[in-house]
Amino acid sequence: MTTNGDQVDFDAAVTALTTARSVTVVCHVQPDADTVGSGLALALVLHRRGVPVRVSFAEPAELPVSMRSLPGVRHLVAPADVPREVDVLVAVDCGSAGRLGTLADRLDGAATTIVVDHHRSNTGFGSINLVDPDAESTTSVLARLFEVWGEPVDRDIAHCLYAGLVTDTGSFRWVRPGTHQLAERLLSTGIDGAEITRTLMDTHPFGWLPMLSRVLGTARLEPRAHGGIGVVYALVRREDVEGLRSEEIESVIDIVRTTSEAGVAAVFKQSRVVDDRWTVSLRSRDSVPGAADGVDVSAVATSLGGGGHRFAAGYTTHGRAEDVVAALLTALG
């Protein structure tokens, strides 16, 4: 398996879920395939066991188009339909309660809260915390939970788990020992890995291309930042993405981070509804393979109110574009 079972106590979570009379699963805001795949995979298992279950996320109003083919979407409900009280609430792929957005207030009404995550910056905000920073995705933590629980992974559950695994590993570019073994187990259920990957990662409308042209035109390189490691950044303004999906916006960081002259990449994304609110994606890398000298952007993001992994993190901030950029450059030093 790809998680370190010696460091994660699954037994308490198994007990809580086995005895649960009702469960709410909450994904993080601006959901990706790891959080949604995790939420739906768990919902499918619980539904199979006859447990009433709801899955939700605070924003945006609708599930991104690329994830609508995931099995189990019938278990998704609007935030307003999430009950105030529930036997067990499970937060998936959330490093802190703040990542739940407006649904964070549902934590107080849960008899038991379980956090399933793989972010090193996780604050441990659950009464039961299944947090394995060695895991490459939250879906891989769930795969281990299902194994300990004795719950079989069928084709629909495998589809959801694979969605989180393939996206959080960047189509298996960032892997660990055991990653491909887990992928093989999931693929052996009969899922179409190539089609899942294409739908989630390699399909964009034509409008994505002119958006990239505008956004990449804002890119700037600060070669002396962070002691000469260098930072490259770009701005995604509201007018750049009119009519486009969240998938297109989130894809920009994967292009900006390829800049060879910068060890850190950042993309500042303006809110569609609040003028001065920005979500910021950070990426870093080692100077050469195996050097282990890449910037810990999770520490940078945490200092700015966010969190994440060593090489991939993010946060939300407010202010004018020039001010939020300056704040990041100051934090990096």
Tab-separated table of C-alpha atoms in Angstrom:
chain	number	residue	atom	x	y	z
A	1	MET	CA	0.000	0.000	0.000
A	2	THR	CA	1.014	3.603	-0.407
A	3	THR	CA	0.231	4.735	3.117
A	4	ASN	CA	2.266	4.047	6.213
A	5	GLY	CA	-0.213	2.077	8.298
A	6	ASP	CA	2.127	2.118	11.290
A	7	GLN	CA	1.602	5.870	11.603
A	8	VAL	CA	-2.154	5.967	11.071
A	9	ASP	CA	-4.662	4.382	13.447
A	10	PHE	CA	-7.574	3.240	11.310
A	11	ASP	CA	-9.357	1.213	13.989
A	12	ALA	CA	-11.134	4.148	15.644
A	13	ALA	CA	-12.450	5.352	12.283
A	14	VAL	CA	-13.646	1.856	11.372
A	15	THR	CA	-15.512	1.598	14.672
A	16	ALA	CA	-17.137	5.017	14.269
A	17	LEU	CA	-18.217	4.360	10.685
A	18	THR	CA	-19.429	0.841	11.426
A	19	THR	CA	-21.738	2.057	14.196
A	20	ALA	CA	-22.814	5.307	12.480
A	21	ARG	CA	-26.522	5.856	11.977
A	22	SER	CA	-26.020	8.847	9.660
A	23	VAL	CA	-22.963	10.347	7.964
A	24	THR	CA	-22.135	13.648	6.298
A	25	VAL	CA	-19.018	13.808	4.116
A	26	VAL	CA	-17.664	17.296	3.477
A	27	CYS	CA	-15.189	18.125	0.694
A	28	HIS	CA	-13.069	21.262	0.537
A	29	VAL	CA	-14.070	24.447	-1.269
A	30	GLN	CA	-13.155	24.694	-4.961
A	31	PRO	CA	-13.097	20.888	-5.005
A	32	ASP	CA	-10.645	18.809	-6.990
A	33	ALA	CA	-10.870	15.144	-7.960
A	34	ASP	CA	-9.093	13.961	-4.810
A	35	THR	CA	-11.592	15.488	-2.404
A	36	VAL	CA	-14.660	14.658	-4.509
A	37	GLY	CA	-13.373	11.183	-5.387
A	38	SER	CA	-12.736	10.540	-1.702
A	39	GLY	CA	-16.153	11.806	-0.669
A	40	LEU	CA	-18.026	9.782	-3.255
A	41	ALA	CA	-16.006	6.603	-2.667
A	42	LEU	CA	-16.828	6.735	1.036
A	43	ALA	CA	-20.473	7.504	0.273
A	44	LEU	CA	-20.705	4.450	-1.998
A	45	VAL	CA	-19.347	2.199	0.742
A	46	LEU	CA	-21.696	3.648	3.356
A	47	HIS	CA	-24.711	3.431	1.033
A	48	ARG	CA	-23.858	-0.209	0.348
A	49	ARG	CA	-23.934	-0.769	4.102
A	50	GLY	CA	-27.357	0.898	4.369
A	51	VAL	CA	-26.142	4.044	6.143
A	52	PRO	CA	-27.822	7.354	5.171
A	53	VAL	CA	-25.070	9.567	3.746
A	54	ARG	CA	-24.771	13.013	2.169
A	55	VAL	CA	-21.755	14.557	0.432
A	56	SER	CA	-21.322	18.299	-0.069
A	57	PHE	CA	-18.925	21.221	-0.537
A	58	ALA	CA	-19.457	24.894	0.226
A	59	GLU	CA	-18.479	26.437	-3.114
A	60	PRO	CA	-18.805	26.788	-6.073
A	61	ALA	CA	-22.516	26.226	-6.563
A	62	GLU	CA	-22.053	23.290	-8.932
A	63	LEU	CA	-19.689	20.354	-9.283
A	64	PRO	CA	-17.007	20.984	-11.930
A	65	VAL	CA	-17.998	19.435	-15.264
A	66	SER	CA	-14.962	17.158	-15.421
A	67	MET	CA	-16.099	15.323	-12.261
A	68	ARG	CA	-19.762	14.839	-13.105
A	69	SER	CA	-19.132	11.377	-14.534
A	70	LEU	CA	-17.783	10.093	-11.206
A	71	PRO	CA	-19.948	7.317	-9.755
A	72	GLY	CA	-21.951	8.279	-6.706
A	73	VAL	CA	-22.753	11.887	-7.638
A	74	ARG	CA	-26.351	11.156	-6.624
A	75	HIS	CA	-25.139	11.452	-3.029
A	76	LEU	CA	-24.122	15.111	-3.527
A	77	VAL	CA	-26.396	17.698	-1.929
A	78	ALA	CA	-26.378	21.493	-1.778
A	79	PRO	CA	-24.793	23.072	1.321
A	80	ALA	CA	-28.217	24.206	2.530
A	81	ASP	CA	-29.326	20.557	2.589
A	82	VAL	CA	-26.513	19.428	4.887
A	83	PRO	CA	-28.084	18.705	8.296
A	84	ARG	CA	-26.972	20.703	11.328
A	85	GLU	CA	-26.685	17.529	13.385
A	86	VAL	CA	-25.318	14.175	12.310
A	87	ASP	CA	-23.897	11.070	13.924
A	88	VAL	CA	-20.560	11.205	12.065
A	89	LEU	CA	-19.094	13.984	9.944
A	90	VAL	CA	-16.113	13.130	7.741
A	91	ALA	CA	-13.917	15.841	6.223
A	92	VAL	CA	-11.918	14.577	3.250
A	93	ASP	CA	-8.728	16.141	1.834
A	94	CYS	CA	-9.033	19.163	4.142
A	95	GLY	CA	-5.935	20.395	5.945
A	96	SER	CA	-7.921	22.661	8.260
A	97	ALA	CA	-11.497	23.463	9.200
A	98	GLY	CA	-11.221	26.634	7.151
A	99	ARG	CA	-11.048	24.582	3.962
A	100	LEU	CA	-14.668	23.547	4.582
A	101	GLY	CA	-15.812	27.120	3.952
A	102	THR	CA	-19.301	27.866	5.228
A	103	LEU	CA	-19.832	24.176	6.040
A	104	ALA	CA	-17.271	24.393	8.846
A	105	ASP	CA	-20.174	25.223	11.160
A	106	ARG	CA	-21.465	21.658	10.735
A	107	LEU	CA	-18.529	20.346	12.787
A	108	ASP	CA	-20.190	21.431	16.039
A	109	GLY	CA	-23.321	19.405	15.311
A	110	ALA	CA	-21.527	16.098	14.751
A	111	ALA	CA	-21.266	13.558	17.541
A	112	THR	CA	-17.985	12.332	15.978
A	113	THR	CA	-15.740	14.062	13.447
A	114	ILE	CA	-13.272	12.155	11.277
A	115	VAL	CA	-10.582	13.837	9.179
A	116	VAL	CA	-9.141	11.821	6.276
A	117	ASP	CA	-6.245	13.641	4.643
A	118	HIS	CA	-2.656	13.555	3.399
A	119	HIS	CA	-1.545	17.158	3.861
A	120	ARG	CA	1.492	17.584	6.065
A	121	SER	CA	0.085	20.901	7.304
A	122	ASN	CA	-3.127	19.279	8.610
A	123	THR	CA	-4.194	20.838	11.912
A	124	GLY	CA	-5.812	17.671	13.297
A	125	PHE	CA	-9.206	19.315	13.732
A	126	GLY	CA	-11.161	16.055	13.975
A	127	SER	CA	-11.871	13.902	16.997
A	128	ILE	CA	-10.423	11.073	14.862
A	129	ASN	CA	-7.645	12.014	12.444
A	130	LEU	CA	-6.531	9.721	9.634
A	131	VAL	CA	-3.751	11.934	8.337
A	132	ASP	CA	-0.903	10.302	6.441
A	133	PRO	CA	1.520	12.840	4.926
A	134	ASP	CA	3.351	9.948	3.254
A	135	ALA	CA	0.302	9.188	1.115
A	136	GLU	CA	0.205	10.727	-2.338
A	137	SER	CA	-3.567	11.294	-2.273
A	138	THR	CA	-6.437	11.207	0.166
A	139	THR	CA	-8.022	8.479	-1.950
A	140	SER	CA	-5.012	6.265	-1.195
A	141	VAL	CA	-5.623	6.807	2.538
A	142	LEU	CA	-9.225	5.731	1.973
A	143	ALA	CA	-8.077	2.671	0.035
A	144	ARG	CA	-6.134	1.619	3.112
A	145	LEU	CA	-9.141	2.367	5.345
A	146	PHE	CA	-11.370	0.154	3.196
A	147	GLU	CA	-8.791	-2.615	3.402
A	148	VAL	CA	-8.631	-2.447	7.205
A	149	TRP	CA	-12.439	-2.182	7.319
A	150	GLY	CA	-12.804	-5.281	5.147
A	151	GLU	CA	-14.885	-3.386	2.578
A	152	PRO	CA	-14.289	-4.577	-1.010
A	153	VAL	CA	-13.477	-2.035	-3.708
A	154	ASP	CA	-15.787	-2.544	-6.666
A	155	ARG	CA	-15.580	-0.842	-10.047
A	156	ASP	CA	-17.487	2.314	-9.051
A	157	ILE	CA	-15.475	2.820	-5.874
A	158	ALA	CA	-12.249	2.141	-7.788
A	159	HIS	CA	-13.217	4.813	-10.340
A	160	CYS	CA	-13.526	7.412	-7.559
A	161	LEU	CA	-10.286	6.345	-5.875
A	162	TYR	CA	-8.388	6.357	-9.166
A	163	ALA	CA	-9.631	9.868	-9.948
A	164	GLY	CA	-7.913	11.224	-6.847
A	165	LEU	CA	-4.795	9.138	-7.356
A	166	VAL	CA	-4.174	10.099	-10.988
A	167	THR	CA	-4.782	13.813	-10.450
A	168	ASP	CA	-2.813	14.243	-7.225
A	169	THR	CA	0.158	12.397	-8.732
A	170	GLY	CA	0.020	14.478	-11.915
A	171	SER	CA	-0.677	11.448	-14.104
A	172	PHE	CA	1.839	9.447	-12.028
A	173	ARG	CA	4.684	11.941	-12.368
A	174	TRP	CA	4.937	12.245	-8.564
A	175	VAL	CA	4.813	8.771	-7.125
A	176	ARG	CA	5.999	6.738	-4.171
A	177	PRO	CA	6.837	3.060	-3.737
A	178	GLY	CA	3.496	1.298	-3.976
A	179	THR	CA	1.706	3.926	-6.056
A	180	HIS	CA	1.623	1.792	-9.182
A	181	GLN	CA	0.578	-1.248	-7.161
A	182	LEU	CA	-2.473	0.625	-5.930
A	183	ALA	CA	-3.207	1.826	-9.482
A	184	GLU	CA	-2.997	-1.760	-10.731
A	185	ARG	CA	-5.417	-2.925	-8.049
A	186	LEU	CA	-7.905	-0.254	-9.039
A	187	LEU	CA	-7.491	-0.870	-12.772
A	188	SER	CA	-8.047	-4.587	-12.263
A	189	THR	CA	-11.690	-3.838	-11.399
A	190	GLY	CA	-12.247	-2.948	-15.045
A	191	ILE	CA	-12.177	0.835	-14.923
A	192	ASP	CA	-10.879	2.717	-17.968
A	193	GLY	CA	-7.881	4.606	-16.570
A	194	ALA	CA	-7.124	6.380	-19.830
A	195	GLU	CA	-10.661	7.743	-20.172
A	196	ILE	CA	-10.803	8.816	-16.528
A	197	THR	CA	-7.531	10.704	-16.958
A	198	ARG	CA	-8.600	12.304	-20.239
A	199	THR	CA	-11.883	13.508	-18.755
A	200	LEU	CA	-10.276	14.946	-15.629
A	201	MET	CA	-7.038	16.375	-16.996
A	202	ASP	CA	-6.891	16.580	-20.776
A	203	THR	CA	-10.173	18.084	-21.938
A	204	HIS	CA	-10.735	21.841	-22.192
A	205	PRO	CA	-13.034	24.070	-24.271
A	206	PHE	CA	-11.545	26.277	-26.967
A	207	GLY	CA	-11.910	29.318	-24.705
A	208	TRP	CA	-9.121	27.892	-22.570
A	209	LEU	CA	-6.572	28.791	-25.254
A	210	PRO	CA	-7.209	32.560	-25.453
A	211	MET	CA	-7.472	32.609	-21.642
A	212	LEU	CA	-3.979	31.125	-21.439
A	213	SER	CA	-2.723	33.759	-23.858
A	214	ARG	CA	-4.022	36.570	-21.667
A	215	VAL	CA	-2.924	35.060	-18.354
A	216	LEU	CA	0.543	33.989	-19.466
A	217	GLY	CA	1.037	37.523	-20.741
A	218	THR	CA	1.026	38.621	-17.079
A	219	ALA	CA	3.793	36.193	-16.083
A	220	ARG	CA	6.763	37.715	-14.322
A	221	LEU	CA	10.078	36.206	-13.224
A	222	GLU	CA	11.822	37.311	-10.023
A	223	PRO	CA	15.187	35.514	-10.351
A	224	ARG	CA	16.669	36.874	-7.112
A	225	ALA	CA	13.762	35.851	-4.895
A	226	HIS	CA	14.363	33.421	-2.040
A	227	GLY	CA	18.111	33.645	-2.153
A	228	GLY	CA	18.336	33.305	-5.912
A	229	ILE	CA	16.100	30.246	-6.226
A	230	GLY	CA	13.714	32.410	-8.223
A	231	VAL	CA	9.940	32.861	-8.346
A	232	VAL	CA	7.678	32.974	-11.377
A	233	TYR	CA	4.080	34.120	-11.051
A	234	ALA	CA	1.017	34.968	-13.118
A	235	LEU	CA	-2.347	36.629	-12.468
A	236	VAL	CA	-5.738	35.220	-13.405
A	237	ARG	CA	-8.228	38.070	-13.324
A	238	ARG	CA	-11.980	37.686	-13.311
A	239	GLU	CA	-12.402	39.049	-16.830
A	240	ASP	CA	-9.923	36.486	-18.157
A	241	VAL	CA	-12.073	33.504	-17.236
A	242	GLU	CA	-15.614	34.568	-18.042
A	243	GLY	CA	-17.537	31.529	-19.212
A	244	LEU	CA	-14.773	29.099	-18.278
A	245	ARG	CA	-14.852	26.351	-15.677
A	246	SER	CA	-12.785	26.001	-12.530
A	247	GLU	CA	-10.820	23.244	-14.279
A	248	GLU	CA	-9.409	25.737	-16.760
A	249	ILE	CA	-8.403	28.150	-14.006
A	250	GLU	CA	-6.706	25.478	-11.913
A	251	SER	CA	-4.726	24.202	-14.909
A	252	VAL	CA	-2.675	27.413	-15.197
A	253	ILE	CA	-0.268	26.530	-12.384
A	254	ASP	CA	0.814	23.372	-14.203
A	255	ILE	CA	2.027	25.514	-17.093
A	256	VAL	CA	3.641	28.285	-15.060
A	257	ARG	CA	5.565	25.818	-12.866
A	258	THR	CA	7.497	24.484	-15.878
A	259	THR	CA	9.685	27.633	-15.886
A	260	SER	CA	13.260	26.377	-15.578
A	261	GLU	CA	14.658	29.605	-14.074
A	262	ALA	CA	12.381	29.514	-11.006
A	263	GLY	CA	12.284	27.062	-8.115
A	264	VAL	CA	8.897	28.393	-6.972
A	265	ALA	CA	5.801	29.083	-9.078
A	266	ALA	CA	2.654	30.954	-8.046
A	267	VAL	CA	-0.675	31.717	-9.680
A	268	PHE	CA	-2.955	34.381	-8.166
A	269	LYS	CA	-6.613	33.766	-9.037
A	270	GLN	CA	-9.117	36.570	-8.494
A	271	SER	CA	-12.479	35.616	-7.027
A	272	ARG	CA	-15.422	35.757	-9.405
A	273	VAL	CA	-17.587	37.364	-6.702
A	274	VAL	CA	-15.302	39.300	-4.322
A	275	ASP	CA	-13.062	41.891	-5.987
A	276	ASP	CA	-10.148	41.803	-3.580
A	277	ARG	CA	-10.128	38.080	-2.764
A	278	TRP	CA	-7.476	35.872	-4.337
A	279	THR	CA	-6.734	32.172	-4.084
A	280	VAL	CA	-3.068	31.405	-4.603
A	281	SER	CA	-1.567	28.154	-5.887
A	282	LEU	CA	2.092	27.464	-5.066
A	283	ARG	CA	4.440	24.864	-6.528
A	284	SER	CA	8.134	24.147	-5.984
A	285	ARG	CA	10.719	21.568	-7.062
A	286	ASP	CA	14.178	20.289	-6.287
A	287	SER	CA	17.010	21.848	-8.294
A	288	VAL	CA	17.875	18.408	-9.659
A	289	PRO	CA	16.311	14.982	-9.057
A	290	GLY	CA	17.140	13.725	-5.570
A	291	ALA	CA	18.629	17.007	-4.360
A	292	ALA	CA	15.958	17.438	-1.649
A	293	ASP	CA	16.520	21.204	-1.733
A	294	GLY	CA	13.121	22.366	-2.962
A	295	VAL	CA	11.322	25.119	-1.077
A	296	ASP	CA	8.728	23.899	1.438
A	297	VAL	CA	5.806	25.885	0.074
A	298	SER	CA	3.464	24.360	2.664
A	299	ALA	CA	5.352	26.349	5.327
A	300	VAL	CA	5.032	29.501	3.228
A	301	ALA	CA	1.320	28.892	2.641
A	302	THR	CA	0.729	28.155	6.327
A	303	SER	CA	2.353	31.468	7.281
A	304	LEU	CA	-0.159	33.168	4.986
A	305	GLY	CA	-3.181	31.311	6.338
A	306	GLY	CA	-3.210	28.256	4.077
A	307	GLY	CA	-1.391	24.942	3.881
A	308	GLY	CA	-0.607	21.942	1.713
A	309	HIS	CA	2.375	19.802	0.826
A	310	ARG	CA	6.065	20.561	0.555
A	311	PHE	CA	5.924	20.932	-3.229
A	312	ALA	CA	2.260	21.956	-3.675
A	313	ALA	CA	0.295	24.301	-1.439
A	314	GLY	CA	-2.067	27.237	-1.445
A	315	TYR	CA	-3.856	29.923	0.510
A	316	THR	CA	-6.510	32.625	0.246
A	317	THR	CA	-5.727	36.312	0.655
A	318	HIS	CA	-7.273	39.744	0.170
A	319	GLY	CA	-6.015	42.986	-1.334
A	320	ARG	CA	-4.910	44.643	-4.537
A	321	ALA	CA	-3.013	42.471	-6.996
A	322	GLU	CA	0.283	44.270	-6.449
A	323	ASP	CA	-0.105	43.960	-2.684
A	324	VAL	CA	-0.835	40.220	-2.576
A	325	VAL	CA	2.118	39.585	-4.901
A	326	ALA	CA	4.360	41.685	-2.683
A	327	ALA	CA	3.192	39.802	0.413
A	328	LEU	CA	4.168	36.465	-1.121
A	329	LEU	CA	7.574	37.729	-2.212
A	330	THR	CA	8.154	39.036	1.313
A	331	ALA	CA	7.142	35.713	2.844
A	332	LEU	CA	9.534	33.892	0.534
A	333	GLY	CA	12.353	36.327	1.351
